[in-house]
C-alpha cells in the first residue's frame, strides 16, 4: 500500500457546490496531517493542518478518521478560485520532519 | 521579496551536461529540501538537509548531488543530465516552531533534450 493515496480526479463542480476529497494513509502512527494547495505550475502552499479529529477554516473543513486511516477535505460554496490541485501530506514512518506528499486531487470549479 | 527563491526558473539543456539549480531562503530555517514533481507522481524527495553539516538522501537521489553552502543556500546538481530528469524541481524549507509546514520556492522547470 502506498504511504499516501488520493483520487487524482478531476472533480468538476459548479460554483456554489460542496465537494469532498479523501486521502488514505498507511502509517497508523502518524499524528499530524496537512492539506496543501497547488495552482497550475506554481509551488504548493499549506492550506490546513490536521492534528486531532479535524480542523475548520471558513469554507474548508478537514477531518481525520484514525480508525480507517483517512483524512478528508470538504469545500463548501465552491468558488472559481478554488480550482487547483489539493495535496494530502503525512509524515513518513521514519521522521516527523520529512513529509510524504500524495499525488494530488485536481478540482475544477465551473461558472 | 520572496522568502524562498530558486534560480534558474527555466532551463533547457542537453543530455550529458552538468546542471546546477540553486535555492536561497531568507526565512532563517535550518531545514531545506529538494523535490521533483512529475505529472501523476506528485512530489518526490531527492535530498534534504537539517543543518549546514547534515545532508541526507531522499527517495530518488540517484543521479543527483547537493551542497549546503550556508544555512540560507542549498544547491542541487545533476552531474550528467539525462532526459528522464526532465521535471519541475522545488526547493523547500521548514523550521522549528513551524509545525512541519514547508515553504516552497517557485520551482525550476528543467528540460533535458
mmCIF file of C-alpha atoms in Angstrom:
data_model
loop_
_atom_site.group_PDB
_atom_site.id
_atom_site.type_symbol
_atom_site.label_atom_id
_atom_site.label_comp_id
_atom_site.label_asym_id
_atom_site.label_seq_id
_atom_site.Cartn_x
_atom_site.Cartn_y
_atom_site.Cartn_z
ATOM 1 C CA UNK A 1 0.000 0.000 0.000
ATOM 2 C CA UNK A 2 1.306 3.446 -0.873
ATOM 3 C CA UNK A 3 2.035 5.695 2.097
ATOM 4 C CA UNK A 4 -0.434 8.286 0.830
ATOM 5 C CA UNK A 5 -3.133 7.729 -1.783
ATOM 6 C CA UNK A 6 -5.509 10.198 -3.360
ATOM 7 C CA UNK A 7 -8.104 10.085 -6.097
ATOM 8 C CA UNK A 8 -6.496 12.133 -8.896
ATOM 9 C CA UNK A 9 -9.839 13.452 -10.152
ATOM 10 C CA UNK A 10 -10.517 15.807 -11.762
ATOM 11 C CA UNK A 11 -13.570 16.762 -9.772
ATOM 12 C CA UNK A 12 -15.593 19.088 -11.980
ATOM 13 C CA UNK A 13 -18.210 21.006 -9.973
ATOM 14 C CA UNK A 14 -20.343 24.132 -10.451
ATOM 15 C CA UNK A 15 -19.820 27.250 -8.412
ATOM 16 C CA UNK A 16 -21.549 27.012 -5.058
ATOM 17 C CA UNK A 17 -21.281 23.244 -4.850
ATOM 18 C CA UNK A 18 -19.900 21.304 -1.917
ATOM 19 C CA UNK A 19 -17.112 18.896 -2.751
ATOM 20 C CA UNK A 20 -15.087 16.467 -0.676
ATOM 21 C CA UNK A 21 -11.820 14.652 -1.263
ATOM 22 C CA UNK A 22 -10.469 11.699 0.660
ATOM 23 C CA UNK A 23 -6.911 10.660 1.266
ATOM 24 C CA UNK A 24 -5.794 7.343 2.761
ATOM 25 C CA UNK A 25 -2.514 6.793 4.568
ATOM 26 C CA UNK A 26 -0.633 3.701 5.664
ATOM 27 C CA UNK A 27 1.312 4.851 8.734
ATOM 28 C CA UNK A 28 -1.039 4.315 11.659
ATOM 29 C CA UNK A 29 1.390 6.156 13.961
ATOM 30 C CA UNK A 30 1.086 9.460 12.078
ATOM 31 C CA UNK A 31 -0.033 12.262 14.350
ATOM 32 C CA UNK A 32 -0.224 15.234 12.043
ATOM 33 C CA UNK A 33 -1.590 15.692 8.565
ATOM 34 C CA UNK A 34 -1.739 18.504 6.086
ATOM 35 C CA UNK A 35 -3.577 19.683 3.032
ATOM 36 C CA UNK A 36 -1.574 21.762 0.576
ATOM 37 C CA UNK A 37 -2.981 23.624 -2.381
ATOM 38 C CA UNK A 38 -1.089 23.836 -5.659
ATOM 39 C CA UNK A 39 -2.140 26.067 -8.522
ATOM 40 C CA UNK A 40 -1.103 25.111 -12.029
ATOM 41 C CA UNK A 41 2.671 25.434 -12.490
ATOM 42 C CA UNK A 42 3.021 27.066 -9.066
ATOM 43 C CA UNK A 43 4.511 25.943 -5.795
ATOM 44 C CA UNK A 44 2.449 24.083 -3.171
ATOM 45 C CA UNK A 45 1.219 26.150 -0.244
ATOM 46 C CA UNK A 46 -0.156 24.993 3.085
ATOM 47 C CA UNK A 47 -3.946 25.103 3.220
ATOM 48 C CA UNK A 48 -4.723 23.368 6.523
ATOM 49 C CA UNK A 49 -3.124 21.303 9.258
ATOM 50 C CA UNK A 50 -4.990 18.468 10.976
ATOM 51 C CA UNK A 51 -3.792 17.297 14.366
ATOM 52 C CA UNK A 52 -6.775 15.786 16.111
ATOM 53 C CA UNK A 53 -10.205 14.917 14.818
ATOM 54 C CA UNK A 54 -10.401 17.826 12.436
ATOM 55 C CA UNK A 55 -9.992 21.468 11.620
ATOM 56 C CA UNK A 56 -12.240 24.119 10.116
ATOM 57 C CA UNK A 57 -11.281 27.353 8.402
ATOM 58 C CA UNK A 58 -14.089 29.235 6.734
ATOM 59 C CA UNK A 59 -15.426 27.191 3.845
ATOM 60 C CA UNK A 60 -12.811 24.486 4.340
ATOM 61 C CA UNK A 61 -13.099 21.578 6.766
ATOM 62 C CA UNK A 62 -10.531 18.842 7.212
ATOM 63 C CA UNK A 63 -11.483 15.703 9.103
ATOM 64 C CA UNK A 64 -9.414 12.808 10.349
ATOM 65 C CA UNK A 65 -10.586 9.235 10.753
ATOM 66 C CA UNK A 66 -7.802 7.349 12.527
ATOM 67 C CA UNK A 67 -9.638 4.036 12.655
ATOM 68 C CA UNK A 68 -9.959 3.925 8.877
ATOM 69 C CA UNK A 69 -6.737 5.857 8.273
ATOM 70 C CA UNK A 70 -8.075 8.569 6.047
ATOM 71 C CA UNK A 71 -8.380 12.304 6.070
ATOM 72 C CA UNK A 72 -10.874 14.325 4.102
ATOM 73 C CA UNK A 73 -11.117 17.862 2.842
ATOM 74 C CA UNK A 74 -14.564 19.410 2.438
ATOM 75 C CA UNK A 75 -15.033 22.625 0.494
ATOM 76 C CA UNK A 76 -18.389 24.362 0.818
ATOM 77 C CA UNK A 77 -19.774 27.012 -1.521
ATOM 78 C CA UNK A 78 -17.057 26.398 -4.115
ATOM 79 C CA UNK A 79 -15.564 29.441 -5.836
ATOM 80 C CA UNK A 80 -13.906 29.621 -9.226
ATOM 81 C CA UNK A 81 -10.700 30.490 -7.385
ATOM 82 C CA UNK A 82 -10.790 27.128 -5.600
ATOM 83 C CA UNK A 83 -9.762 25.439 -8.845
ATOM 84 C CA UNK A 84 -6.405 23.874 -8.061
ATOM 85 C CA UNK A 85 -4.779 20.597 -7.101
ATOM 86 C CA UNK A 86 -5.066 19.604 -3.458
ATOM 87 C CA UNK A 87 -2.204 17.592 -1.999
ATOM 88 C CA UNK A 88 -2.611 15.347 1.011
ATOM 89 C CA UNK A 89 0.546 15.247 3.115
ATOM 90 C CA UNK A 90 1.618 12.994 6.003
ATOM 91 C CA UNK A 91 4.888 12.407 7.835
ATOM 92 C CA UNK A 92 6.590 9.088 6.956
ATOM 93 C CA UNK A 93 7.380 6.328 9.416
ATOM 94 C CA UNK A 94 10.996 7.306 9.994
ATOM 95 C CA UNK A 95 10.860 11.023 10.572
ATOM 96 C CA UNK A 96 8.451 13.741 11.521
ATOM 97 C CA UNK A 97 10.348 16.445 9.642
ATOM 98 C CA UNK A 98 10.177 14.985 6.201
ATOM 99 C CA UNK A 99 6.795 14.873 4.555
ATOM 100 C CA UNK A 100 5.208 12.435 2.118
ATOM 101 C CA UNK A 101 3.062 14.137 -0.497
ATOM 102 C CA UNK A 102 0.159 12.486 -2.213
ATOM 103 C CA UNK A 103 -0.057 12.924 -5.958
ATOM 104 C CA UNK A 104 -2.972 15.317 -5.552
ATOM 105 C CA UNK A 105 -6.635 15.673 -6.410
ATOM 106 C CA UNK A 106 -7.493 18.150 -9.106
ATOM 107 C CA UNK A 107 -10.557 20.367 -8.636
ATOM 108 C CA UNK A 108 -12.186 22.343 -11.421
ATOM 109 C CA UNK A 109 -14.931 24.766 -10.439
ATOM 110 C CA UNK A 110 -17.001 25.925 -13.400
ATOM 111 C CA UNK A 111 -19.237 29.022 -13.644
ATOM 112 C CA UNK B 1 10.591 39.817 -1.856
ATOM 113 C CA UNK B 2 10.038 36.052 -1.905
ATOM 114 C CA UNK B 3 11.250 34.127 1.136
ATOM 115 C CA UNK B 4 12.450 31.146 -0.916
ATOM 116 C CA UNK B 5 13.970 31.794 -4.314
ATOM 117 C CA UNK B 6 15.188 29.434 -6.989
ATOM 118 C CA UNK B 7 17.421 30.024 -9.970
ATOM 119 C CA UNK B 8 17.091 29.480 -12.834
ATOM 120 C CA UNK B 9 13.296 29.380 -13.236
ATOM 121 C CA UNK B 10 13.542 27.578 -16.554
ATOM 122 C CA UNK B 11 16.382 25.658 -18.137
ATOM 123 C CA UNK B 12 16.745 23.628 -21.280
ATOM 124 C CA UNK B 13 19.868 21.532 -21.553
ATOM 125 C CA UNK B 14 21.282 18.570 -23.422
ATOM 126 C CA UNK B 15 21.965 15.036 -22.315
ATOM 127 C CA UNK B 16 25.298 14.720 -20.529
ATOM 128 C CA UNK B 17 25.564 18.323 -19.404
ATOM 129 C CA UNK B 18 26.182 19.280 -15.796
ATOM 130 C CA UNK B 19 23.443 21.425 -14.327
ATOM 131 C CA UNK B 20 23.183 23.251 -11.014
ATOM 132 C CA UNK B 21 19.938 24.507 -9.541
ATOM 133 C CA UNK B 22 20.208 26.993 -6.724
ATOM 134 C CA UNK B 23 17.979 27.759 -3.791
ATOM 135 C CA UNK B 24 18.192 30.604 -1.308
ATOM 136 C CA UNK B 25 15.979 31.432 1.655
ATOM 137 C CA UNK B 26 15.566 34.387 3.962
ATOM 138 C CA UNK B 27 13.317 32.629 6.471
ATOM 139 C CA UNK B 28 16.160 31.636 8.777
ATOM 140 C CA UNK B 29 15.130 27.987 8.609
ATOM 141 C CA UNK B 30 17.594 25.193 9.285
ATOM 142 C CA UNK B 31 15.873 22.529 7.213
ATOM 143 C CA UNK B 32 15.951 22.560 3.433
ATOM 144 C CA UNK B 33 14.668 20.091 0.857
ATOM 145 C CA UNK B 34 14.813 19.365 -2.846
ATOM 146 C CA UNK B 35 11.855 17.727 -4.590
ATOM 147 C CA UNK B 36 10.991 16.877 -8.136
ATOM 148 C CA UNK B 37 7.449 16.774 -9.460
ATOM 149 C CA UNK B 38 6.287 14.731 -12.397
ATOM 150 C CA UNK B 39 2.724 14.518 -13.723
ATOM 151 C CA UNK B 40 0.750 11.877 -11.848
ATOM 152 C CA UNK B 41 3.571 11.121 -9.425
ATOM 153 C CA UNK B 42 3.371 14.036 -7.049
ATOM 154 C CA UNK B 43 6.343 15.457 -5.200
ATOM 155 C CA UNK B 44 9.257 13.132 -4.553
ATOM 156 C CA UNK B 45 12.071 13.961 -2.163
ATOM 157 C CA UNK B 46 15.562 13.996 -3.683
ATOM 158 C CA UNK B 47 17.738 15.256 -0.813
ATOM 159 C CA UNK B 48 17.241 17.065 2.453
ATOM 160 C CA UNK B 49 19.415 18.868 4.944
ATOM 161 C CA UNK B 50 18.608 19.624 8.556
ATOM 162 C CA UNK B 51 21.562 21.954 9.035
ATOM 163 C CA UNK B 52 24.746 23.007 7.261
ATOM 164 C CA UNK B 53 26.638 19.847 8.234
ATOM 165 C CA UNK B 54 23.779 17.444 7.607
ATOM 166 C CA UNK B 55 22.925 16.018 4.185
ATOM 167 C CA UNK B 56 20.551 13.099 3.652
ATOM 168 C CA UNK B 57 19.352 11.178 0.636
ATOM 169 C CA UNK B 58 15.677 11.138 -0.130
ATOM 170 C CA UNK B 59 13.761 8.526 -2.045
ATOM 171 C CA UNK B 60 15.200 9.325 -5.504
ATOM 172 C CA UNK B 61 18.759 10.616 -5.016
ATOM 173 C CA UNK B 62 20.463 8.631 -7.803
ATOM 174 C CA UNK B 63 21.869 10.954 -10.456
ATOM 175 C CA UNK B 64 21.759 13.981 -8.154
ATOM 176 C CA UNK B 65 24.057 15.615 -5.628
ATOM 177 C CA UNK B 66 23.622 18.577 -3.299
ATOM 178 C CA UNK B 67 25.648 21.152 -1.465
ATOM 179 C CA UNK B 68 24.601 23.131 1.601
ATOM 180 C CA UNK B 69 26.885 26.128 1.287
ATOM 181 C CA UNK B 70 25.312 28.046 4.139
ATOM 182 C CA UNK B 71 22.172 27.980 6.240
ATOM 183 C CA UNK B 72 20.437 30.004 3.558
ATOM 184 C CA UNK B 73 21.689 28.168 0.468
ATOM 185 C CA UNK B 74 21.102 24.665 -0.819
ATOM 186 C CA UNK B 75 22.029 23.727 -4.364
ATOM 187 C CA UNK B 76 21.125 20.670 -6.411
ATOM 188 C CA UNK B 77 23.398 19.321 -9.143
ATOM 189 C CA UNK B 78 22.790 16.946 -11.983
ATOM 190 C CA UNK B 79 26.267 15.704 -12.836
ATOM 191 C CA UNK B 80 25.308 14.306 -16.226
ATOM 192 C CA UNK B 81 21.749 15.176 -17.132
ATOM 193 C CA UNK B 82 19.514 12.600 -18.819
ATOM 194 C CA UNK B 83 16.073 13.063 -20.423
ATOM 195 C CA UNK B 84 14.154 11.341 -17.622
ATOM 196 C CA UNK B 85 15.347 14.087 -15.285
ATOM 197 C CA UNK B 86 13.054 16.451 -17.131
ATOM 198 C CA UNK B 87 10.724 17.667 -14.388
ATOM 199 C CA UNK B 88 9.662 20.550 -12.190
ATOM 200 C CA UNK B 89 12.076 20.954 -9.274
ATOM 201 C CA UNK B 90 11.109 22.583 -5.997
ATOM 202 C CA UNK B 91 13.197 23.699 -3.084
ATOM 203 C CA UNK B 92 11.508 23.949 0.315
ATOM 204 C CA UNK B 93 12.378 24.973 3.842
ATOM 205 C CA UNK B 94 10.988 24.333 7.282
ATOM 206 C CA UNK B 95 11.968 25.437 10.729
ATOM 207 C CA UNK B 96 11.492 24.784 14.403
ATOM 208 C CA UNK B 97 8.127 26.004 15.500
ATOM 209 C CA UNK B 98 6.539 25.845 12.059
ATOM 210 C CA UNK B 99 4.730 22.590 12.894
ATOM 211 C CA UNK B 100 6.443 20.912 9.947
ATOM 212 C CA UNK B 101 4.966 23.364 7.460
ATOM 213 C CA UNK B 102 7.203 23.501 4.433
ATOM 214 C CA UNK B 103 7.611 26.687 2.439
ATOM 215 C CA UNK B 104 8.328 26.202 -1.232
ATOM 216 C CA UNK B 105 10.242 28.160 -3.801
ATOM 217 C CA UNK B 106 8.606 28.954 -7.147
ATOM 218 C CA UNK B 107 10.159 25.959 -8.872
ATOM 219 C CA UNK B 108 12.603 25.363 -11.699
ATOM 220 C CA UNK B 109 11.332 23.790 -14.892
ATOM 221 C CA UNK B 110 14.144 21.676 -16.322
ATOM 222 C CA UNK B 111 14.055 20.086 -19.750
ATOM 223 C CA UNK B 112 16.797 17.679 -20.783
ATOM 224 C CA UNK B 113 16.902 17.010 -24.510
#
